[in-house]
Short mmCIF file of C-alpha atoms and ligand atoms in Angstrom, two decimals:
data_model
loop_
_atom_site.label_atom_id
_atom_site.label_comp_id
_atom_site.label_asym_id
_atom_site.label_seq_id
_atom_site.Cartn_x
_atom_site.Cartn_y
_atom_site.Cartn_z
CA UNK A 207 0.00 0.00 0.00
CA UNK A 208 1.08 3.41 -0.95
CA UNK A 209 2.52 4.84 2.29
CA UNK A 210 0.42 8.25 3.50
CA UNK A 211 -2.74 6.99 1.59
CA UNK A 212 -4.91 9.93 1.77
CA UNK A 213 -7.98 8.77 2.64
CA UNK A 214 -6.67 7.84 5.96
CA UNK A 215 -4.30 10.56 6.95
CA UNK A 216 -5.99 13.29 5.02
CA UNK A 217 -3.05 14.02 3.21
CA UNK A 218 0.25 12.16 0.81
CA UNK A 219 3.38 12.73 0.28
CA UNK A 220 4.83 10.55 -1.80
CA UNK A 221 8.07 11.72 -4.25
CA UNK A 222 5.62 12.68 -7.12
CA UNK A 223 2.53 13.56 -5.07
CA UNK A 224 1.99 16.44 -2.53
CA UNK A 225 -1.31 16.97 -1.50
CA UNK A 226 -3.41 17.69 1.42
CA UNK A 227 -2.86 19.13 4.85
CA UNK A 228 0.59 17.53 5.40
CA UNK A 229 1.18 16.52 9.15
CA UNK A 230 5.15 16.45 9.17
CA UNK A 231 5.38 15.04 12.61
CA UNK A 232 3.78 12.19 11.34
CA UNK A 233 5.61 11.68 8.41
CA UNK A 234 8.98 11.98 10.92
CA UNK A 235 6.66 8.68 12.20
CA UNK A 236 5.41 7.37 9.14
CA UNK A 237 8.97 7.43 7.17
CA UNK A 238 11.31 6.47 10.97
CA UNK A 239 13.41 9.79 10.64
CA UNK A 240 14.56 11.48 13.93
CA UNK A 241 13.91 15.33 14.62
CA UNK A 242 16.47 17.63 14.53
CA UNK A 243 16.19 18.91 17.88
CA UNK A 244 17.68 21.23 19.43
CA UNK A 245 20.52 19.83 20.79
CA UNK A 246 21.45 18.90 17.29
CA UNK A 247 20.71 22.37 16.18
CA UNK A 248 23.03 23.90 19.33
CA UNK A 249 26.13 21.02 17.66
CA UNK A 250 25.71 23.34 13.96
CA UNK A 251 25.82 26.18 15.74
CA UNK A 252 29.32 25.02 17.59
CA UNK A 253 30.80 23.81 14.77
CA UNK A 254 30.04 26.46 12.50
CA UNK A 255 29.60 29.29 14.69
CA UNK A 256 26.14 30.22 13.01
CA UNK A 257 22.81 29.13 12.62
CA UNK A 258 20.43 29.61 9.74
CA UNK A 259 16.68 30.55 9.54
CA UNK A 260 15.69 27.80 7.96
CA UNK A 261 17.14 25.78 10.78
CA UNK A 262 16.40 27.97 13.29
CA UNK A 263 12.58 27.83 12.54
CA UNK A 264 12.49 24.22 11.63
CA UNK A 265 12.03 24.24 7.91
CA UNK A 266 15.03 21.88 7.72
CA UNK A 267 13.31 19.83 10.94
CA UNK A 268 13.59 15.64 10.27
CA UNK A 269 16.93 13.76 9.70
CA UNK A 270 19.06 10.59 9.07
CA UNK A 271 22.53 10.42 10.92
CA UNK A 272 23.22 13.97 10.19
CA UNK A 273 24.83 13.00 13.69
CA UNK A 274 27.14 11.35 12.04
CA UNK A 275 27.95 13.43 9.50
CA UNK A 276 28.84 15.87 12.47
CA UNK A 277 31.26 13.55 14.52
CA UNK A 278 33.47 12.58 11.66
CA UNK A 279 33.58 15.99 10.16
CA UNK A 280 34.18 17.19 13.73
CA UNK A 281 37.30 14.55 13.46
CA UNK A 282 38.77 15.72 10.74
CA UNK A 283 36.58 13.54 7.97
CA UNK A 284 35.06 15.81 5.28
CA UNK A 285 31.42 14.72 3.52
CA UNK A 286 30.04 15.48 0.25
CA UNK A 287 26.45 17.59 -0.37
CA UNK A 288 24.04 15.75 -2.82
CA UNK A 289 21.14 17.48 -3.56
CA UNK A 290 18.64 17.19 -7.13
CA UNK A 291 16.04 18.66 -8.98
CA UNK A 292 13.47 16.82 -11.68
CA UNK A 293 13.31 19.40 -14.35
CA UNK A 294 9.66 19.15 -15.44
CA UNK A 295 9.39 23.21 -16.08
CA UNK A 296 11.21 26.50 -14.85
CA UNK A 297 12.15 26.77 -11.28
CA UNK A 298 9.62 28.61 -8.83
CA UNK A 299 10.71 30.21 -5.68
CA UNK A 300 9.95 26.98 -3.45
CA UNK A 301 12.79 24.85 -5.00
CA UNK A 302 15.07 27.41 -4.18
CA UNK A 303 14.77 26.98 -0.31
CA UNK A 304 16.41 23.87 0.05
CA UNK A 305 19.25 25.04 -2.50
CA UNK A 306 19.61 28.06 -0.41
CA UNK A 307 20.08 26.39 2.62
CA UNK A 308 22.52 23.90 0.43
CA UNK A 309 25.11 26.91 -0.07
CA UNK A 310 24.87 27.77 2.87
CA UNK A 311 26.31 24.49 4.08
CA UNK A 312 28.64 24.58 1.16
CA UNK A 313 29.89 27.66 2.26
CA UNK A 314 29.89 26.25 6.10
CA UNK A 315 31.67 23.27 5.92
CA UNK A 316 33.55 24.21 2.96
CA UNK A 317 32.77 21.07 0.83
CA UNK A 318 31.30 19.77 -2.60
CA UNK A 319 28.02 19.20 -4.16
CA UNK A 320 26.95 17.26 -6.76
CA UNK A 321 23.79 18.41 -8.18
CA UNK A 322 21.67 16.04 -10.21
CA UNK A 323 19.30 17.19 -12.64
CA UNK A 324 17.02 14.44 -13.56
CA UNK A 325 15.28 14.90 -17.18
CA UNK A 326 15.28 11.08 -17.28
CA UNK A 327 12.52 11.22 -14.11
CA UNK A 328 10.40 13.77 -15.15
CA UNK A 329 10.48 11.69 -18.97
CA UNK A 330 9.52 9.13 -17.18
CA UNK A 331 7.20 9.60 -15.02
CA UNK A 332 5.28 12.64 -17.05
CA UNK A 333 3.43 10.81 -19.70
CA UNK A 334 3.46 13.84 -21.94
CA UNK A 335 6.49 15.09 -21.65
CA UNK A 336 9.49 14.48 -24.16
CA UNK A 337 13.32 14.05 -23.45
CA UNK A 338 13.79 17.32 -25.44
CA UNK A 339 11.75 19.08 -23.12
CA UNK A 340 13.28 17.78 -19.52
CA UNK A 341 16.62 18.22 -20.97
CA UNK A 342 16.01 21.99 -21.93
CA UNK A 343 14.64 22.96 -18.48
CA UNK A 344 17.24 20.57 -16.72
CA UNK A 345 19.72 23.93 -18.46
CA UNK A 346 16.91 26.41 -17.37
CA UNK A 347 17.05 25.18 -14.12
CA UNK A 348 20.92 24.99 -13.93
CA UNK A 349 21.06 28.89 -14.58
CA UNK A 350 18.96 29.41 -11.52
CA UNK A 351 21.68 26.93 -9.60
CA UNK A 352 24.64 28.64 -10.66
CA UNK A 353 22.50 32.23 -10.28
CA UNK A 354 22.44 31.41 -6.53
CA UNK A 355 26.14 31.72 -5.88
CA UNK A 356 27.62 28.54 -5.55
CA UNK A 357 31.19 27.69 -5.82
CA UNK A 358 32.25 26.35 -8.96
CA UNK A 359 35.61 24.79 -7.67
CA UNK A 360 33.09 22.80 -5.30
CA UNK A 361 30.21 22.28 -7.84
CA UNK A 362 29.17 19.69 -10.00
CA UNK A 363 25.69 19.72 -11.59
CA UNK A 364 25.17 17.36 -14.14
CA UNK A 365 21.77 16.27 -16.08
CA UNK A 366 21.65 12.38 -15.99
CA UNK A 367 21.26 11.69 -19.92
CA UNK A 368 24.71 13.09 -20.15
CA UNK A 369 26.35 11.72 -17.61
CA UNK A 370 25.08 8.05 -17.47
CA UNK A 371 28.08 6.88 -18.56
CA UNK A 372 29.15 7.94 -14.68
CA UNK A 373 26.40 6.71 -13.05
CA UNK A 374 25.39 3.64 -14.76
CA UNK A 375 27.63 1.71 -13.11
CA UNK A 376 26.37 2.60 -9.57
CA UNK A 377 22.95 2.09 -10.53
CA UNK A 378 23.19 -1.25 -11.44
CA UNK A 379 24.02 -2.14 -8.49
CA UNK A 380 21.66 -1.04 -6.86
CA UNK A 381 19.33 -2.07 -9.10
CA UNK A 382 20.52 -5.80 -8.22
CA UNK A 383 19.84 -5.47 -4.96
CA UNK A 384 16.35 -3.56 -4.89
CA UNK A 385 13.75 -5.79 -5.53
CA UNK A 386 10.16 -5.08 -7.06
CA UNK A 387 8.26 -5.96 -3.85
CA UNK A 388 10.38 -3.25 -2.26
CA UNK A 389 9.70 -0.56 -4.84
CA UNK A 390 6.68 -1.42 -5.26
CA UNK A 391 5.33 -0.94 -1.56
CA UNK A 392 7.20 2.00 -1.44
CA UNK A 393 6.15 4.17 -4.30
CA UNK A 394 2.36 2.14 -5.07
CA UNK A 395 3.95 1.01 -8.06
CA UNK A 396 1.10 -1.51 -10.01
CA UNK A 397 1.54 -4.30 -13.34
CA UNK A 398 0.91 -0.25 -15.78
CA UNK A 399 3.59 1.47 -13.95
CA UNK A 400 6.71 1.55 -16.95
CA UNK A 401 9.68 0.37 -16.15
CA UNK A 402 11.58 2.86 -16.81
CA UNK A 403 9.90 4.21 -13.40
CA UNK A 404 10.47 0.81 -11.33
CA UNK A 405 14.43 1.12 -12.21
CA UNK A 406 14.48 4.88 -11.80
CA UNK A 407 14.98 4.90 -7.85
CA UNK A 408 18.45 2.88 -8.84
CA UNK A 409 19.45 6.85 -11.15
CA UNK A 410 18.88 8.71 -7.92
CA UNK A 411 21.26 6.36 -5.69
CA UNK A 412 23.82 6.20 -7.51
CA UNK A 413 25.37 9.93 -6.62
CA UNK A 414 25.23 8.98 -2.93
CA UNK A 415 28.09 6.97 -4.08
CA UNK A 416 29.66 8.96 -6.86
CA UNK A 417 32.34 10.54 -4.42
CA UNK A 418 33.58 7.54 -2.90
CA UNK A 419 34.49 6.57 -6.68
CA UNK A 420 35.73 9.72 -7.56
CA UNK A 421 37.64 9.96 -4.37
CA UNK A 422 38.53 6.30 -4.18
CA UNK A 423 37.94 6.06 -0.29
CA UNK A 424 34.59 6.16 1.44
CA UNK A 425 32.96 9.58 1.88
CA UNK A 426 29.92 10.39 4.10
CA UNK A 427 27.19 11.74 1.82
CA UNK A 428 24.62 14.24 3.12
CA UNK A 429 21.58 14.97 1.63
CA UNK A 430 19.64 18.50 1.94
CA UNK A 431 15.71 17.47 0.09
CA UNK A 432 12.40 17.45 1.04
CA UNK A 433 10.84 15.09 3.56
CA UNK A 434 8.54 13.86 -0.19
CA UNK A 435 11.71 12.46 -1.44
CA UNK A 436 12.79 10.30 1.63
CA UNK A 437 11.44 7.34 0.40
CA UNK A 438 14.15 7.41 -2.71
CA UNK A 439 16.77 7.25 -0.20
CA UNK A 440 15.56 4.97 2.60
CA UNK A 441 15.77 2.53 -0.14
CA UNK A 442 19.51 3.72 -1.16
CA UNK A 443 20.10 3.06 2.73
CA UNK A 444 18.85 -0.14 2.70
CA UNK A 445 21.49 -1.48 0.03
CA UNK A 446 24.12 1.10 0.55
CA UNK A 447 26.59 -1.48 2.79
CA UNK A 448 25.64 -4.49 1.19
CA UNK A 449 27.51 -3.10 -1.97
CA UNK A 450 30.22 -1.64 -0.15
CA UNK A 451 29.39 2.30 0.22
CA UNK A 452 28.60 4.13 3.28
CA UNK A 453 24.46 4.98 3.76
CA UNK A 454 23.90 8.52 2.62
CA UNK A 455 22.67 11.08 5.47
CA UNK A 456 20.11 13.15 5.26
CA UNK A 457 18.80 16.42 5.87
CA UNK A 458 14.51 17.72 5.23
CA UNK A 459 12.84 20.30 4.68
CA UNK A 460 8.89 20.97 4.63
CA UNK A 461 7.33 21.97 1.39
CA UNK A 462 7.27 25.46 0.70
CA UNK A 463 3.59 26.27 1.10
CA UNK A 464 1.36 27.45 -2.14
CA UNK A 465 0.01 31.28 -2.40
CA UNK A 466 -3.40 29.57 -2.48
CA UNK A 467 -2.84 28.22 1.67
CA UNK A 468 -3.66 24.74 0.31
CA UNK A 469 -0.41 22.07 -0.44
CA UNK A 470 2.46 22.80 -1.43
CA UNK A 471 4.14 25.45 -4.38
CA UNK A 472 3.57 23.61 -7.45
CA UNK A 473 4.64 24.56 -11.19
CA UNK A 474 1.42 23.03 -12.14
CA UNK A 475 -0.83 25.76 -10.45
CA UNK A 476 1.16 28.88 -12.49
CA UNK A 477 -1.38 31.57 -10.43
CA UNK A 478 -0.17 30.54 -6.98
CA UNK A 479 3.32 30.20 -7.85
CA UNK A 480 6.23 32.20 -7.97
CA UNK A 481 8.62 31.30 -10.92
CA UNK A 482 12.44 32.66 -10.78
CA UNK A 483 11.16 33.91 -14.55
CA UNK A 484 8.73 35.89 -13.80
CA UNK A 485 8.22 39.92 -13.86
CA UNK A 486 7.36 42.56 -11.31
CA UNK A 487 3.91 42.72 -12.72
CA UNK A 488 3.40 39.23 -12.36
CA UNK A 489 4.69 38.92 -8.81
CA UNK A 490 2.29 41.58 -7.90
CA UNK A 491 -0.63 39.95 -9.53
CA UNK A 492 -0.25 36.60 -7.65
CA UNK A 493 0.72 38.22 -4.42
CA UNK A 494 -2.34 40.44 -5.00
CA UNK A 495 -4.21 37.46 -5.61
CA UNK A 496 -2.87 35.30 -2.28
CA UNK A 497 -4.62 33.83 0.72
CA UNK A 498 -4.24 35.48 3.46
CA UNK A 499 -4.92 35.64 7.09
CA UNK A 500 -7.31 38.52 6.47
CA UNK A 501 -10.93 39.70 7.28
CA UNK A 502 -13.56 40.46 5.62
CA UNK A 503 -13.70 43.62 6.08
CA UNK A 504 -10.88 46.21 6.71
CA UNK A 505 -12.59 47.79 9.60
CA UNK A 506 -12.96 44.44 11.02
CA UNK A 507 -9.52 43.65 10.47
CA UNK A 508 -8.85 46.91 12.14
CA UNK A 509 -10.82 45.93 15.24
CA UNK A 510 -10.33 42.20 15.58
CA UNK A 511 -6.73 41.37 13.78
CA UNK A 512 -5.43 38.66 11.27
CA UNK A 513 -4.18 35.36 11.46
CA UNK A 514 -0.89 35.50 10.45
CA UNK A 515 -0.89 31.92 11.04
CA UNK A 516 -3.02 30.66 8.41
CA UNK A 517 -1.94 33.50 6.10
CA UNK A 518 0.49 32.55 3.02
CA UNK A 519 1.91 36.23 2.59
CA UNK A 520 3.52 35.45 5.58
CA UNK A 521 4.09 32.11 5.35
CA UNK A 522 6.41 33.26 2.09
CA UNK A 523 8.01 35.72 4.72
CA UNK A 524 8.97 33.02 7.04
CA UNK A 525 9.84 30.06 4.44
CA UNK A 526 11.84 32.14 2.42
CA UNK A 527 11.78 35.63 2.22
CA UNK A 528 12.60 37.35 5.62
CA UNK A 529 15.33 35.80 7.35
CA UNK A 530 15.44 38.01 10.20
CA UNK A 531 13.24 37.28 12.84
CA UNK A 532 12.44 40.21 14.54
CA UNK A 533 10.93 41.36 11.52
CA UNK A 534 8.48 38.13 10.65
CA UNK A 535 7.55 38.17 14.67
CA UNK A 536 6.68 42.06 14.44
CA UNK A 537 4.64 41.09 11.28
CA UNK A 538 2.98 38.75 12.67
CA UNK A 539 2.24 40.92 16.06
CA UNK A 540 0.76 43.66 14.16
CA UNK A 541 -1.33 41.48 12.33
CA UNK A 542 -2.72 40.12 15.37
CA UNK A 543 -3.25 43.63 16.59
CA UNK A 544 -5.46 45.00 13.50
CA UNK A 545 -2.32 47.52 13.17
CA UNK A 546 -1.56 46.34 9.74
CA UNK A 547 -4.04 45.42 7.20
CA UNK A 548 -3.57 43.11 4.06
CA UNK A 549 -2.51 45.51 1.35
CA UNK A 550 0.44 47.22 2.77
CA UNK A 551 1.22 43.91 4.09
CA UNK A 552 1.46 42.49 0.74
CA UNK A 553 3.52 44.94 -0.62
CA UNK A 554 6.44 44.70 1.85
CA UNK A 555 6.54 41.08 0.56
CA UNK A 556 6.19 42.17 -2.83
CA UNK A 557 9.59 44.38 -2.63
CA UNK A 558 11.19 42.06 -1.34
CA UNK A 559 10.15 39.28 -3.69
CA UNK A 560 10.79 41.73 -6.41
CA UNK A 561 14.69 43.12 -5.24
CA UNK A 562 15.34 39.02 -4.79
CA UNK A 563 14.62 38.80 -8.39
CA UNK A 564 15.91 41.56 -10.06
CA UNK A 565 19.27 40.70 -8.33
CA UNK A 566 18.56 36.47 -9.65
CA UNK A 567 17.19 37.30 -13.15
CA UNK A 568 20.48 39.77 -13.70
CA UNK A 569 22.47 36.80 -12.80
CA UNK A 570 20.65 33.78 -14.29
CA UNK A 571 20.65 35.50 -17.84
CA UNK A 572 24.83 35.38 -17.56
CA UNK A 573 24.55 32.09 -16.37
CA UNK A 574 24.47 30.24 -19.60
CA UNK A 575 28.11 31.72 -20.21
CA UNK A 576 29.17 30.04 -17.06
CA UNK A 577 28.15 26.15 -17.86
CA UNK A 578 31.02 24.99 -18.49
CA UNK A 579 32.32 26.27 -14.87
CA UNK A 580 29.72 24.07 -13.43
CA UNK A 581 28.35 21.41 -15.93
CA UNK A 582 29.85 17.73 -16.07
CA UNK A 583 29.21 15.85 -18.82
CA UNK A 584 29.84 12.06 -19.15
CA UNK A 585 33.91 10.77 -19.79
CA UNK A 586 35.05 14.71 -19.22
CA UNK A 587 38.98 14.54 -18.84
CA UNK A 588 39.05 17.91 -16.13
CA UNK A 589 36.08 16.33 -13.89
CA UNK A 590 37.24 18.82 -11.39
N1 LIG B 115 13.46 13.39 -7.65
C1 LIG B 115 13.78 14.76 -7.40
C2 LIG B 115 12.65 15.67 -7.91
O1 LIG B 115 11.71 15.23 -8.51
C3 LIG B 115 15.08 15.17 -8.03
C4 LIG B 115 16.27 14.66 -7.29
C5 LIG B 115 17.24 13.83 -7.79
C6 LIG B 115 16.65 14.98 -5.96
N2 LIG B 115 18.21 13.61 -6.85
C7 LIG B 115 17.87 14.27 -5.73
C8 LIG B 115 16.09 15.77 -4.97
C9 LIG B 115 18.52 14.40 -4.50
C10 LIG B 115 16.74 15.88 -3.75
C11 LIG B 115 17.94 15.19 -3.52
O2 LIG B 115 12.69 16.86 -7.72
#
């Protein structure tokens, strides 16, 4: 059975559906991850010496052995970052969070990522899709990577149909060792699924063990994603040792939240998402059109407050566009207090939505120039 069925939880997460009101204490449960508490949050700070907001307010808030990952870098033993993205259309704000928070570990712990862009996947497992299609946003998406400041000396992005040739290898064998029952209980795989989709779980292993090859010793692999793609990598754990690798660690996030205050961002609802590609105008127009904690009426609003709590304006704020607290907290307050009503609300979010992008879009558009800084491509002499 299909794990989070919806009928009984009221919500699913699986890696290619998000939908409901997701509980993500129960999916720490459901999927036997441990919370990052805060004594594990109080260990990054330490070994750091900072925090970030997306820790801080438990964005980032399940794990596997990220412990671990902490005592042997703490003893001198250095891990990699993995981290993907399934290019089935242009990037929207919400798959930058984790990314974000991905440099910012890059930058901590001064150490590489490998980036895999998976236009095989989304071919897959979008019926309508082409190959032509995934491959050409897998390069869309990879200017919004690069655009986000990450350093190319650590960096490796590369889309799978041209690096196979690397990773073919380590997917066979963990293809050998998954077996249908397996995948099948996992994902609700049935006799129509292709199998293209059955093997594909075997694709998004096999960089959890692309360092240790490239390195030719055994490095600890940590994982930044979000909680929906856990299941990919609980299987990756279960056969990791048996072929000789270490079991990846990882690190999730929630879902950034849609403008709409149902689910989660998706590129499939264009009006209640943000895309990296989009203008002013548009920004305006969807943040003008968002759910918010509002009343009906202003002088209501005026007399009884908001609820910041249910509102998505803010819920943007706190996911990913505020990062200092004070500010989302005194928000919030005044919102409670009827002091500030929707509208002016709205635009502070707008701005800063709209100086974000200004700032990305200038950089994304030289990014193309840059691929080659950042790009791998199968059998490539200077894989840096
Ligand atoms: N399956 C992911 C998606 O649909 C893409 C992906 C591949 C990924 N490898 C990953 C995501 C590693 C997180 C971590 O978006």
């Amino acid at each position: 059975m299909q794990e989070n069925d919806r009928s009984e939880e009221g919500f699913t997460v699986t890696p290619w559906e998000v939908e409901g009101n997701i509980d993500y204490q129960k999916l720490i449960e459901d999927f036997g991850t441990d919370s990052l508490d805060d004594e594990l949050l109080e260990r990054i700070e330490e070994v750091v010496g900072e925090t970030h907001f997306m820790l801080r307010r438990s964005i980032f808030y399940s794990h596997r052995d990220f412990d671990w990952i902490l005592d042997n870098y703490e003893e001198g033993q250095k891990f990699a970052l993995y981290t993907g993205r399934g290019p089935s259309g242009h990037t929207h704000v919400g798959h930058l969070m984790p990314w974000i928070f991905a440099k910012w570990m890059q930058d901590q712990f001064g150490v590489d990522l490998y980036f895999q862009l998976t236009d095989d996947e989304k071919f897959l497992f979008n019926f309508d899709s082409t190959l032509d299609d995934t491959h050409s946003y897998a390069l869309e998406n990879a200017k919004d990577i690069i655009a986000l400041g990450f350093d190319p000396e650590k960096t490796h992005i590369f889309i799978d149909t041209d690096f196979i040739h690397e990773l073919y290898p380590l997917a066979l064998k963990v293809g050998k060792r998954l077996n249908f029952s397996n995948v099948k209980a996992v994902f609700g795989f049935d006799n129509s699924t292709n199998v293209g989709s059955i093997f594909y779980t075997a694709i998004q292993s096999a960089p959890c063990f692309l360092p240790s090859e490239l390195e030719g010793e055994k490095v600890p692999v940590l994982i930044p994603c979000g909680i929906d793609q856990d299941p990919h990598f609980r299987l990756t754990r279960d056969v990791a040792e048996t072929i000789g690798y270490l079991k990846p660690a990882l690190l999730h996030n929630k879902l950034a939240p849609s403008l709409d205050g149902t689910g989660k961002m998706s590129a499939s609802q264009p009006k209640t998402t943000i895309f990296t590609t989009d203008k002013p105008e548009d920004v305006d127009e969807k943040i003008n059109e968002a759910f918010t904690g509002g009343r009906i009426s202003a002088s209501e609003q005026r007399e009884k407050g908001g609820d910041p709590d249910i509102c998505s304006v803010q819920n943007y704020r706190y996911y990913i566009f505020e990062s200092d607290d004070e500010k989302v907290e005194d928000i919030a307050d005044r919102c409670r207090a009827g002091d500030i009503l929707c509208g002016p609300c709205k635009q502070l979010l707008k701005d800063n939505i709209n100086k974000f992008l200004s700032k990305h879009q200038r950089k994304r558009e030289k990014a193309e120039d840059r691929f080659n800084e950042f790009l791998v491509k199968d059998c490539e002499e200077n894989f840096k």
